[in-house]
Amino acid sequence: MAPWALLSPGVLVRTGHTVLTWGITLVLFLHDTELRQWEEQGELLLPLTFLFLVLGSLLLYLAVSLMDPGYVNTQPQPQEPKEEQTAMVPQGIALRRCRYCLVLQPLRARHCRDCRRCVRRYDHHCPWMENCVGERNHPLFVAYLALQLVVLLWGLYLAWSGLQFFQPWGLWLRTRGLLFATFLLLSFFSLVAGLLLASHLYLVASNTTTWEFISSHRIAYLRQRPSNPFNRGLTRNLAHFFCGWPSGSWETLWAEEEVEEGSSQAV
Ligand SMILES: [Zn+2]
Ligand SMILES: [Zn+2]
């Protein structure tokens, strides 16, 4: 491996996230916050729980960031002959060939120019993760957002507990300036994580991806239908997203909807 590969955007962004996470945690521990007061009283359960959650959020971040988001195989699978592959695709769907990596794209897949691969059930390319969010890591991404929000809100409360406003303001700023900056940073990140979590829960509940939501007018398989063909109601959407049940390809689900539509029109 070339030495400059160690400084790839992925390595930089993951190192930045890790340093920021532990830096903020350290600021909260070093100032006169509730964390410090618990420690001095010998109550270690809450500080240890906080540390455990911070570590958990960091490990989830690294897992989502480093895992395969669901890349489409560029090599044809030897155990699946070509005839069988095409036979599995219901009629009426013209699968597209990617013009960059030349693979046959399954329904809902999209080519990511940053990853230079096609990703199954592509959601978006996350610059904070330096990885795509797709079929394989989207559930873990939502879990990460939820845990990160809990950690951020708890951190925000802890920072607030240590601000203890007093005059003169010059002295306050010298002793609490860093903690106040941390408080502002945590407020900003909490807002971003909260908005992202809310929007992803909405998308997951309606079985839509970010890409489909913002570009539905440009996507052929969505334009052919009056409403989202993958939406099977809240319970089934959530069960499929988090547990992979009921299983089945998007092509089958898309074709099923057509049959249902046809039969309801016939009635
Ligand atoms: Zn591609
Ligand atoms: Zn990507």
GROMACS .gro file of C-alpha atoms and ligand atoms in nm:
model
  269
    1MET     CA    1   0.000   0.000   0.000
    2ALA     CA    2   0.129   0.345  -0.090
    3PRO     CA    3   0.208   0.563   0.214
    4TRP     CA    4  -0.031   0.840   0.103
    5ALA     CA    5  -0.318   0.588   0.111
    6LEU     CA    6  -0.295   0.618   0.490
    7LEU     CA    7  -0.415   0.979   0.450
    8SER     CA    8  -0.722   0.895   0.240
    9PRO     CA    9  -1.037   1.104   0.305
   10GLY     CA   10  -1.188   0.802   0.486
   11VAL     CA   11  -0.899   0.776   0.732
   12LEU     CA   12  -0.900   1.154   0.792
   13VAL     CA   13  -1.273   1.177   0.854
   14ARG     CA   14  -1.279   0.871   1.086
   15THR     CA   15  -0.979   0.999   1.281
   16GLY     CA   16  -1.145   1.343   1.304
   17HIS     CA   17  -1.468   1.190   1.439
   18THR     CA   18  -1.279   0.980   1.696
   19VAL     CA   19  -1.064   1.272   1.816
   20LEU     CA   20  -1.369   1.502   1.839
   21THR     CA   21  -1.568   1.240   2.033
   22TRP     CA   22  -1.299   1.180   2.297
   23GLY     CA   23  -1.203   1.552   2.304
   24ILE     CA   24  -1.559   1.655   2.392
   25THR     CA   25  -1.585   1.372   2.649
   26LEU     CA   26  -1.259   1.488   2.810
   27VAL     CA   27  -1.383   1.851   2.830
   28LEU     CA   28  -1.699   1.729   3.007
   29PHE     CA   29  -1.493   1.528   3.257
   30LEU     CA   30  -1.237   1.802   3.327
   31HIS     CA   31  -1.488   2.080   3.404
   32ASP     CA   32  -1.709   2.111   3.709
   33THR     CA   33  -2.003   1.928   3.550
   34GLU     CA   34  -2.234   1.672   3.709
   35LEU     CA   35  -1.994   1.402   3.584
   36ARG     CA   36  -1.721   1.546   3.808
   37GLN     CA   37  -1.961   1.581   4.101
   38TRP     CA   38  -2.068   1.215   4.070
   39GLU     CA   39  -1.704   1.107   4.058
   40GLU     CA   40  -1.619   1.308   4.370
   41GLN     CA   41  -1.913   1.153   4.554
   42GLY     CA   42  -1.782   0.810   4.455
   43GLU     CA   43  -2.086   0.736   4.239
   44LEU     CA   44  -1.925   0.577   3.938
   45LEU     CA   45  -2.226   0.409   3.778
   46LEU     CA   46  -2.347   0.711   3.579
   47PRO     CA   47  -2.001   0.827   3.456
   48LEU     CA   48  -1.923   0.469   3.349
   49THR     CA   49  -2.261   0.439   3.173
   50PHE     CA   50  -2.188   0.763   2.989
   51LEU     CA   51  -1.844   0.637   2.882
   52PHE     CA   52  -1.995   0.306   2.774
   53LEU     CA   53  -2.252   0.487   2.554
   54VAL     CA   54  -1.984   0.712   2.401
   55LEU     CA   55  -1.776   0.404   2.319
   56GLY     CA   56  -2.083   0.227   2.178
   57SER     CA   57  -2.167   0.520   1.951
   58LEU     CA   58  -1.808   0.534   1.828
   59LEU     CA   59  -1.797   0.161   1.750
   60LEU     CA   60  -2.129   0.184   1.564
   61TYR     CA   61  -1.998   0.481   1.366
   62LEU     CA   62  -1.686   0.286   1.267
   63ALA     CA   63  -1.890  -0.024   1.178
   64VAL     CA   64  -2.126   0.171   0.947
   65SER     CA   65  -1.837   0.365   0.801
   66LEU     CA   66  -1.618   0.061   0.725
   67MET     CA   67  -1.869  -0.203   0.624
   68ASP     CA   68  -1.978  -0.298   0.271
   69PRO     CA   69  -2.297  -0.092   0.216
   70GLY     CA   70  -2.425  -0.352  -0.034
   71TYR     CA   71  -2.201  -0.322  -0.338
   72VAL     CA   72  -2.329  -0.497  -0.650
   73ASN     CA   73  -2.089  -0.774  -0.754
   74THR     CA   74  -1.887  -0.676  -1.057
   75GLN     CA   75  -1.797  -1.042  -1.122
   76PRO     CA   76  -2.078  -1.267  -1.251
   77GLN     CA   77  -2.167  -1.530  -0.991
   78PRO     CA   78  -2.053  -1.875  -1.118
   79GLN     CA   79  -2.337  -2.060  -0.940
   80GLU     CA   80  -2.601  -1.841  -1.107
   81PRO     CA   81  -2.605  -1.886  -1.483
   82LYS     CA   82  -2.712  -1.583  -1.683
   83GLU     CA   83  -3.038  -1.740  -1.801
   84GLU     CA   84  -3.138  -1.806  -1.440
   85GLN     CA   85  -3.063  -1.446  -1.340
   86THR     CA   86  -3.284  -1.301  -1.611
   87ALA     CA   87  -3.554  -1.560  -1.541
   88MET     CA   88  -3.572  -1.434  -1.180
   89VAL     CA   89  -3.651  -1.080  -1.294
   90PRO     CA   90  -4.026  -1.036  -1.349
   91GLN     CA   91  -4.138  -0.907  -1.685
   92GLY     CA   92  -4.200  -0.535  -1.726
   93ILE     CA   93  -3.876  -0.430  -1.555
   94ALA     CA   94  -3.593  -0.326  -1.779
   95LEU     CA   95  -3.284  -0.353  -1.559
   96ARG     CA   96  -3.025  -0.090  -1.648
   97ARG     CA   97  -2.660  -0.149  -1.709
   98CYS     CA   98  -2.441   0.092  -1.514
   99ARG     CA   99  -2.251   0.312  -1.755
  100TYR     CA  100  -1.954   0.344  -1.518
  101CYS     CA  101  -1.888  -0.008  -1.385
  102LEU     CA  102  -2.102  -0.190  -1.645
  103VAL     CA  103  -2.282  -0.420  -1.400
  104LEU     CA  104  -2.652  -0.500  -1.442
  105GLN     CA  105  -2.813  -0.286  -1.171
  106PRO     CA  106  -3.076  -0.454  -0.953
  107LEU     CA  107  -3.387  -0.243  -0.892
  108ARG     CA  108  -3.318   0.048  -0.647
  109ALA     CA  109  -2.939   0.023  -0.696
  110ARG     CA  110  -2.742   0.329  -0.799
  111HIS     CA  111  -2.383   0.403  -0.892
  112CYS     CA  112  -2.193   0.611  -0.635
  113ARG     CA  113  -1.923   0.825  -0.788
  114ASP     CA  114  -1.735   0.858  -0.458
  115CYS     CA  115  -1.724   0.481  -0.396
  116ARG     CA  116  -1.698   0.405  -0.769
  117ARG     CA  117  -1.932   0.109  -0.724
  118CYS     CA  118  -2.301   0.036  -0.766
  119VAL     CA  119  -2.480   0.008  -0.432
  120ARG     CA  120  -2.795  -0.197  -0.366
  121ARG     CA  121  -3.095   0.001  -0.239
  122TYR     CA  122  -2.876   0.311  -0.251
  123ASP     CA  123  -2.973   0.572   0.006
  124HIS     CA  124  -2.697   0.836  -0.002
  125HIS     CA  125  -2.321   0.880   0.021
  126CYS     CA  126  -2.250   1.011   0.371
  127PRO     CA  127  -1.946   1.245   0.377
  128TRP     CA  128  -1.926   1.216   0.759
  129MET     CA  129  -1.883   0.839   0.723
  130GLU     CA  130  -1.698   0.859   0.390
  131ASN     CA  131  -1.908   0.560   0.290
  132CYS     CA  132  -2.235   0.491   0.115
  133VAL     CA  133  -2.548   0.412   0.311
  134GLY     CA  134  -2.718   0.126   0.129
  135GLU     CA  135  -2.906  -0.199   0.172
  136ARG     CA  136  -2.659  -0.363   0.414
  137ASN     CA  137  -2.568  -0.079   0.650
  138HIS     CA  138  -2.882   0.138   0.650
  139PRO     CA  139  -3.039  -0.035   0.959
  140LEU     CA  140  -2.712   0.004   1.149
  141PHE     CA  141  -2.692   0.368   1.032
  142VAL     CA  142  -3.034   0.441   1.186
  143ALA     CA  143  -2.930   0.262   1.508
  144TYR     CA  144  -2.612   0.472   1.513
  145LEU     CA  145  -2.810   0.796   1.471
  146ALA     CA  146  -3.039   0.700   1.761
  147LEU     CA  147  -2.751   0.616   1.998
  148GLN     CA  148  -2.552   0.921   1.887
  149LEU     CA  149  -2.851   1.146   1.961
  150VAL     CA  150  -2.887   0.999   2.313
  151VAL     CA  151  -2.514   1.057   2.380
  152LEU     CA  152  -2.528   1.411   2.238
  153LEU     CA  153  -2.836   1.512   2.441
  154TRP     CA  154  -2.684   1.368   2.760
  155GLY     CA  155  -2.358   1.549   2.682
  156LEU     CA  156  -2.552   1.870   2.621
  157TYR     CA  157  -2.718   1.841   2.962
  158LEU     CA  158  -2.381   1.771   3.128
  159ALA     CA  159  -2.219   2.073   2.959
  160TRP     CA  160  -2.509   2.293   3.072
  161SER     CA  161  -2.470   2.165   3.432
  162GLY     CA  162  -2.111   2.294   3.437
  163LEU     CA  163  -2.166   2.642   3.287
  164GLN     CA  164  -2.269   2.812   3.620
  165PHE     CA  165  -2.299   3.171   3.493
  166PHE     CA  166  -2.142   3.441   3.713
  167GLN     CA  167  -1.990   3.788   3.682
  168PRO     CA  168  -1.747   3.932   3.590
  169TRP     CA  169  -1.799   3.783   3.245
  170GLY     CA  170  -1.428   3.802   3.158
  171LEU     CA  171  -1.341   3.561   3.439
  172TRP     CA  172  -1.636   3.337   3.349
  173LEU     CA  173  -1.521   3.320   2.985
  174ARG     CA  174  -1.166   3.231   3.091
  175THR     CA  175  -1.281   2.945   3.315
  176ARG     CA  176  -1.585   2.825   3.120
  177GLY     CA  177  -1.506   2.934   2.760
  178LEU     CA  178  -1.402   2.589   2.640
  179LEU     CA  179  -1.705   2.428   2.804
  180PHE     CA  180  -1.933   2.692   2.647
  181ALA     CA  181  -1.783   2.622   2.301
  182THR     CA  182  -1.842   2.250   2.363
  183PHE     CA  183  -2.202   2.329   2.460
  184LEU     CA  184  -2.256   2.517   2.131
  185LEU     CA  185  -2.095   2.234   1.931
  186LEU     CA  186  -2.311   1.974   2.106
  187SER     CA  187  -2.625   2.185   2.038
  188PHE     CA  188  -2.541   2.196   1.667
  189PHE     CA  189  -2.464   1.823   1.642
  190SER     CA  190  -2.779   1.735   1.842
  191LEU     CA  191  -2.991   1.935   1.598
  192VAL     CA  192  -2.829   1.768   1.296
  193ALA     CA  193  -2.855   1.415   1.445
  194GLY     CA  194  -3.217   1.479   1.551
  195LEU     CA  195  -3.322   1.600   1.206
  196LEU     CA  196  -3.140   1.314   1.034
  197LEU     CA  197  -3.294   1.053   1.264
  198ALA     CA  198  -3.645   1.193   1.215
  199SER     CA  199  -3.611   1.205   0.836
  200HIS     CA  200  -3.464   0.852   0.815
  201LEU     CA  201  -3.737   0.709   1.039
  202TYR     CA  202  -3.994   0.870   0.811
  203LEU     CA  203  -3.824   0.724   0.500
  204VAL     CA  204  -3.788   0.378   0.656
  205ALA     CA  205  -4.153   0.379   0.768
  206SER     CA  206  -4.263   0.447   0.409
  207ASN     CA  207  -3.996   0.221   0.247
  208THR     CA  208  -3.836   0.504   0.051
  209THR     CA  209  -3.470   0.597   0.019
  210THR     CA  210  -3.326   0.948   0.036
  211TRP     CA  211  -3.232   0.921  -0.332
  212GLU     CA  212  -3.584   0.807  -0.432
  213PHE     CA  213  -3.742   1.078  -0.215
  214ILE     CA  214  -3.551   1.366  -0.374
  215SER     CA  215  -3.539   1.231  -0.731
  216SER     CA  216  -3.863   1.032  -0.778
  217HIS     CA  217  -3.943   1.228  -1.097
  218ARG     CA  218  -3.613   1.110  -1.251
  219ILE     CA  219  -3.639   0.741  -1.157
  220ALA     CA  220  -3.803   0.521  -1.425
  221TYR     CA  221  -3.933   0.245  -1.193
  222LEU     CA  222  -4.110   0.507  -0.976
  223ARG     CA  223  -4.244   0.716  -1.264
  224GLN     CA  224  -4.437   0.414  -1.392
  225ARG     CA  225  -4.646   0.403  -1.071
  226PRO     CA  226  -4.883   0.658  -0.915
  227SER     CA  227  -4.749   0.587  -0.563
  228ASN     CA  228  -4.445   0.425  -0.403
  229PRO     CA  229  -4.455   0.061  -0.524
  230PHE     CA  230  -4.245  -0.067  -0.230
  231ASN     CA  231  -4.466   0.067   0.049
  232ARG     CA  232  -4.636  -0.227   0.221
  233GLY     CA  233  -4.763  -0.048   0.531
  234LEU     CA  234  -4.577   0.058   0.845
  235THR     CA  235  -4.543  -0.284   1.014
  236ARG     CA  236  -4.420  -0.473   0.707
  237ASN     CA  237  -4.189  -0.189   0.607
  238LEU     CA  238  -4.026  -0.185   0.953
  239ALA     CA  239  -4.009  -0.566   0.975
  240HIS     CA  240  -3.843  -0.584   0.635
  241PHE     CA  241  -3.598  -0.304   0.709
  242PHE     CA  242  -3.482  -0.414   1.054
  243CYS     CA  243  -3.533  -0.793   1.040
  244GLY     CA  244  -3.517  -0.867   0.667
  245TRP     CA  245  -3.866  -1.021   0.682
  246PRO     CA  246  -4.060  -1.088   0.466
  247SER     CA  247  -3.766  -1.158   0.237
  248GLY     CA  248  -3.776  -1.123  -0.139
  249SER     CA  249  -3.622  -0.908  -0.408
  250TRP     CA  250  -3.735  -0.553  -0.487
  251GLU     CA  251  -3.815  -0.671  -0.840
  252THR     CA  252  -4.068  -0.923  -0.700
  253LEU     CA  253  -4.222  -0.662  -0.470
  254TRP     CA  254  -4.248  -0.416  -0.759
  255ALA     CA  255  -4.415  -0.679  -0.982
  256GLU     CA  256  -4.651  -0.784  -0.698
  257GLU     CA  257  -4.778  -0.429  -0.675
  258GLU     CA  258  -4.856  -0.431  -1.046
  259VAL     CA  259  -5.059  -0.753  -1.007
  260GLU     CA  260  -5.245  -0.607  -0.706
  261GLU     CA  261  -5.319  -0.289  -0.897
  262GLY     CA  262  -5.443  -0.489  -1.195
  263SER     CA  263  -5.672  -0.706  -0.981
  264SER     CA  264  -5.814  -0.408  -0.791
  265GLN     CA  265  -5.889  -0.236  -1.123
  266ALA     CA  266  -6.060  -0.550  -1.252
  267VAL     CA  267  -6.289  -0.548  -0.945
  268ZN      ZN  268  -2.187   0.134  -1.123
  269ZN      ZN  269  -2.060   0.608  -0.191
   0.00000   0.00000   0.00000
